[in-house]
mmCIF file of C-alpha atoms in Angstrom:
data_model
loop_
_atom_site.group_PDB
_atom_site.id
_atom_site.type_symbol
_atom_site.label_atom_id
_atom_site.label_comp_id
_atom_site.label_asym_id
_atom_site.label_seq_id
_atom_site.Cartn_x
_atom_site.Cartn_y
_atom_site.Cartn_z
ATOM 1 C CA MET A 1 -152.127 55.555 148.083
ATOM 2 C CA GLN A 2 -151.933 52.285 146.243
ATOM 3 C CA SER A 3 -151.508 49.441 148.657
ATOM 4 C CA LEU A 4 -148.972 46.612 148.175
ATOM 5 C CA ASN A 5 -149.396 42.859 148.741
ATOM 6 C CA ILE A 6 -146.752 40.928 150.563
ATOM 7 C CA ASP A 7 -145.502 39.281 147.361
ATOM 8 C CA THR A 8 -145.022 42.484 145.930
ATOM 9 C CA LEU A 9 -142.981 43.657 148.826
ATOM 10 C CA ILE A 10 -140.596 40.852 148.735
ATOM 11 C CA ALA A 11 -140.158 40.111 145.234
ATOM 12 C CA GLU A 12 -137.115 41.681 143.760
ATOM 13 C CA THR A 13 -136.313 42.008 139.678
ATOM 14 C CA MET A 14 -132.675 41.246 139.346
ATOM 15 C CA ALA A 15 -131.457 41.529 135.736
ATOM 16 C CA ASP A 16 -134.653 39.933 134.212
ATOM 17 C CA ILE A 17 -134.771 37.171 137.003
ATOM 18 C CA MET A 18 -137.704 37.543 139.377
ATOM 19 C CA ILE A 19 -136.509 36.392 142.928
ATOM 20 C CA ARG A 20 -139.406 36.001 145.452
ATOM 21 C CA LYS A 21 -140.487 34.150 148.608
ATOM 22 C CA ARG A 22 -136.873 34.273 150.193
ATOM 23 C CA LYS A 23 -136.786 32.769 153.388
ATOM 24 C CA ARG A 24 -133.973 31.738 155.791
ATOM 25 C CA LEU A 25 -133.339 27.907 156.055
ATOM 26 C CA ARG A 26 -133.146 25.886 159.225
ATOM 27 C CA SER A 27 -129.861 24.231 159.923
ATOM 28 C CA LYS A 28 -130.990 20.806 159.343
ATOM 29 C CA ASP A 29 -132.000 21.907 155.614
ATOM 30 C CA VAL A 30 -128.919 23.952 155.142
ATOM 31 C CA LYS A 31 -127.122 20.597 155.846
ATOM 32 C CA SER A 32 -129.387 18.670 153.548
ATOM 33 C CA TYR A 33 -128.634 20.886 150.591
ATOM 34 C CA SER A 34 -125.050 21.131 151.574
ATOM 35 C CA ASP A 35 -124.679 17.360 151.913
ATOM 36 C CA GLU A 36 -126.165 16.687 148.547
ATOM 37 C CA ILE A 37 -123.830 19.089 146.710
ATOM 38 C CA GLU A 38 -120.751 17.362 148.608
ATOM 39 C CA ARG A 39 -122.178 14.000 147.302
ATOM 40 C CA ARG A 40 -122.393 15.293 143.744
ATOM 41 C CA LEU A 41 -118.953 17.073 143.839
ATOM 42 C CA GLY A 42 -117.043 15.862 146.363
ATOM 43 C CA ILE A 43 -116.382 19.148 148.122
ATOM 44 C CA PRO A 44 -117.606 20.780 151.258
ATOM 45 C CA SER A 45 -119.765 23.990 150.559
ATOM 46 C CA PHE A 46 -121.730 26.076 152.887
ATOM 47 C CA THR A 47 -122.554 25.113 156.321
ATOM 48 C CA ALA A 48 -125.225 26.165 158.892
ATOM 49 C CA ASP A 49 -122.694 28.874 160.396
ATOM 50 C CA ASP A 50 -123.489 30.735 156.988
ATOM 51 C CA ALA A 51 -126.453 32.773 156.260
ATOM 52 C CA VAL A 52 -128.332 30.694 153.919
ATOM 53 C CA ASP A 53 -131.788 31.538 151.932
ATOM 54 C CA LEU A 54 -133.823 29.479 149.476
ATOM 55 C CA ALA A 55 -136.009 31.625 147.038
ATOM 56 C CA GLU A 56 -137.898 30.902 143.995
ATOM 57 C CA SER A 57 -136.930 32.205 140.446
ATOM 58 C CA SER A 58 -138.674 32.352 137.385
ATOM 59 C CA GLU A 59 -136.616 29.130 136.335
ATOM 60 C CA PHE A 60 -135.597 27.385 139.642
ATOM 61 C CA ASN A 61 -135.083 27.871 143.151
ATOM 62 C CA VAL A 62 -131.909 29.560 144.059
ATOM 63 C CA ILE A 63 -129.860 29.297 147.385
ATOM 64 C CA PHE A 64 -128.342 32.560 148.707
ATOM 65 C CA VAL A 65 -125.015 31.948 150.950
ATOM 66 C CA ASN A 66 -124.060 35.172 152.934
ATOM 67 C CA GLY A 67 -126.031 37.384 150.292
ATOM 68 C CA GLU A 68 -124.307 35.528 146.963
ATOM 69 C CA ILE A 69 -126.758 33.055 144.729
ATOM 70 C CA LEU A 70 -124.102 30.154 145.195
ATOM 71 C CA ALA A 71 -126.505 27.192 144.588
ATOM 72 C CA MET A 72 -129.787 26.281 142.881
ATOM 73 C CA VAL A 73 -132.467 23.678 142.926
ATOM 74 C CA TYR A 74 -133.066 22.600 139.389
ATOM 75 C CA GLU A 75 -135.418 19.513 139.138
ATOM 76 C CA ASN A 76 -134.901 18.590 142.247
ATOM 77 C CA ILE A 77 -131.207 18.467 141.989
ATOM 78 C CA THR A 78 -129.195 20.819 144.135
ATOM 79 C CA TYR A 79 -126.291 21.955 142.472
ATOM 80 C CA LEU A 80 -123.779 24.592 142.594
ATOM 81 C CA THR A 81 -123.993 27.870 140.290
ATOM 82 C CA ILE A 82 -120.983 28.872 138.432
ATOM 83 C CA ARG A 83 -120.183 31.459 140.995
ATOM 84 C CA GLY A 84 -120.528 28.548 143.498
ATOM 85 C CA ILE A 85 -118.239 26.451 141.399
ATOM 86 C CA LEU A 86 -115.448 29.421 141.370
ATOM 87 C CA LYS A 87 -115.915 29.823 145.068
ATOM 88 C CA TYR A 88 -115.808 26.015 146.208
ATOM 89 C CA ARG A 89 -113.699 24.574 143.222
ATOM 90 C CA PRO A 90 -114.825 21.234 142.799
ATOM 91 C CA GLN A 91 -112.614 18.496 141.390
ATOM 92 C CA LYS A 92 -115.318 16.117 139.968
ATOM 93 C CA GLY A 93 -118.509 16.384 138.108
ATOM 94 C CA PHE A 94 -116.860 18.263 135.071
ATOM 95 C CA VAL A 95 -116.982 18.140 131.242
ATOM 96 C CA THR A 96 -114.145 19.526 129.569
ATOM 97 C CA VAL A 97 -114.552 21.238 126.128
ATOM 98 C CA ASP A 98 -111.843 22.558 123.270
ATOM 99 C CA MET A 99 -111.771 26.371 122.876
ATOM 100 C CA GLY A 100 -113.814 26.318 119.706
ATOM 101 C CA ALA A 101 -116.843 25.290 121.825
ATOM 102 C CA VAL A 102 -116.305 28.263 124.303
ATOM 103 C CA PRO A 103 -118.191 30.995 122.657
ATOM 104 C CA TYR A 104 -121.136 28.702 121.907
ATOM 105 C CA VAL A 105 -121.121 27.603 125.507
ATOM 106 C CA ARG A 106 -120.979 31.060 126.826
ATOM 107 C CA ASN A 107 -124.088 31.981 124.866
ATOM 108 C CA GLY A 108 -126.063 29.065 126.293
ATOM 109 C CA ALA A 109 -125.752 26.363 123.422
ATOM 110 C CA ASP A 110 -126.042 22.670 124.507
ATOM 111 C CA ILE A 111 -122.935 20.958 124.324
ATOM 112 C CA MET A 112 -122.102 18.853 121.396
ATOM 113 C CA GLY A 113 -119.967 15.515 121.286
ATOM 114 C CA PRO A 114 -117.301 16.592 119.121
ATOM 115 C CA GLY A 115 -116.422 19.531 121.311
ATOM 116 C CA ILE A 116 -115.987 17.558 124.699
ATOM 117 C CA VAL A 117 -112.182 16.762 125.141
ATOM 118 C CA ASP A 118 -112.451 15.196 128.609
ATOM 119 C CA ALA A 119 -115.077 14.285 131.301
ATOM 120 C CA ASP A 120 -115.047 12.987 134.905
ATOM 121 C CA PRO A 121 -115.762 9.227 134.231
ATOM 122 C CA GLY A 122 -117.782 8.939 137.633
ATOM 123 C CA ILE A 123 -120.677 11.118 135.545
ATOM 124 C CA LYS A 124 -123.748 8.994 134.931
ATOM 125 C CA LYS A 125 -126.878 9.829 132.416
ATOM 126 C CA ASP A 126 -128.940 12.587 133.863
ATOM 127 C CA ASP A 127 -126.350 14.005 136.547
ATOM 128 C CA MET A 128 -125.986 17.701 136.677
ATOM 129 C CA VAL A 129 -122.319 18.548 135.493
ATOM 130 C CA TRP A 130 -120.350 21.598 135.128
ATOM 131 C CA ILE A 131 -118.634 22.449 131.788
ATOM 132 C CA ARG A 132 -115.032 24.165 131.637
ATOM 133 C CA ASP A 133 -112.713 25.034 128.822
ATOM 134 C CA VAL A 134 -109.406 23.151 128.093
ATOM 135 C CA LYS A 135 -107.079 25.875 128.326
ATOM 136 C CA ASN A 136 -107.982 27.934 131.538
ATOM 137 C CA LEU A 137 -110.129 24.977 133.347
ATOM 138 C CA VAL A 138 -112.611 27.716 134.485
ATOM 139 C CA PRO A 139 -116.326 26.723 134.656
ATOM 140 C CA LEU A 140 -118.518 28.508 131.644
ATOM 141 C CA ALA A 141 -121.889 26.481 132.371
ATOM 142 C CA THR A 142 -123.783 23.670 134.284
ATOM 143 C CA GLY A 143 -126.227 21.402 132.638
ATOM 144 C CA ILE A 144 -127.617 17.930 132.150
ATOM 145 C CA ALA A 145 -125.503 15.114 131.134
ATOM 146 C CA LEU A 146 -127.323 12.943 128.347
ATOM 147 C CA ALA A 147 -124.652 10.258 128.394
ATOM 148 C CA ASP A 148 -122.199 8.461 131.056
ATOM 149 C CA GLY A 149 -118.883 10.144 131.620
ATOM 150 C CA GLU A 150 -116.959 7.573 129.296
ATOM 151 C CA GLU A 151 -119.542 8.126 126.314
ATOM 152 C CA LEU A 152 -118.903 11.878 126.930
ATOM 153 C CA LYS A 153 -114.995 11.473 126.927
ATOM 154 C CA SER A 154 -115.297 9.508 123.635
ATOM 155 C CA GLY A 155 -116.589 12.629 122.109
ATOM 156 C CA GLY A 156 -119.559 11.125 120.059
ATOM 157 C CA LYS A 157 -122.100 12.690 117.915
ATOM 158 C CA GLY A 158 -125.018 15.001 118.661
ATOM 159 C CA LYS A 159 -126.239 16.709 121.735
ATOM 160 C CA MET A 160 -124.223 15.350 125.092
ATOM 161 C CA ILE A 161 -125.117 18.030 127.604
ATOM 162 C CA ARG A 162 -128.453 20.242 127.973
ATOM 163 C CA THR A 163 -127.346 23.463 129.354
ATOM 164 C CA VAL A 164 -129.271 24.812 132.409
ATOM 165 C CA HIS A 165 -127.065 27.825 133.548
ATOM 166 C CA ASN A 166 -124.073 29.523 131.692
ATOM 167 C CA VAL A 167 -121.803 32.724 132.233
ATOM 168 C CA GLY A 168 -123.679 35.498 130.932
ATOM 169 C CA ASP A 169 -127.236 34.231 131.741
ATOM 170 C CA LYS A 170 -129.949 35.973 133.974
ATOM 171 C CA LEU A 171 -128.584 34.050 136.927
ATOM 172 C CA TRP A 172 -125.060 35.026 136.192
ATOM 173 C CA LYS A 173 -125.879 38.718 135.641
ATOM 174 C CA THR A 174 -127.994 38.730 138.887
ATOM 175 C CA ASP A 175 -124.995 38.390 140.928
ATOM 176 C CA GLU A 176 -122.834 40.934 139.066
ATOM 177 C CA ARG A 177 -121.479 43.752 141.100
#
């Protein structure tokens, strides 16, 4: 019989995304992550009363809250996943795109200036943001702002947001039921 190492035992392949080294967070770590999310998005999220785990994935670290991936740590930025945005409903840090941009955003395209119709004026360059459509105001993606909020609102030329996570990507499919 072939023996398995510990990493093999704890690694799970879920819809093409590798989740490994999952561990339960201590209360002070949970507070640190949730405080950063609250600072960025203006809403309370998970607490130490929740079962919160941190795990490595193939692209960034993910945070499980009561068994669901609701947050991620991307380039040392803690932020909600799209499912986390759907659950906690933040009212800041958003960029709104016109309906013509929706199919491209859903497929993971970066956000171009002409497709942006509104943005939170509090956004600063290099902030993590969430993208929503103008008609339904539902989250479609998260990404890194390449300009400040006022510049995003003006709908300038070129790439304005580098997409990190979108509806339909590997991370989204991981939590599909």
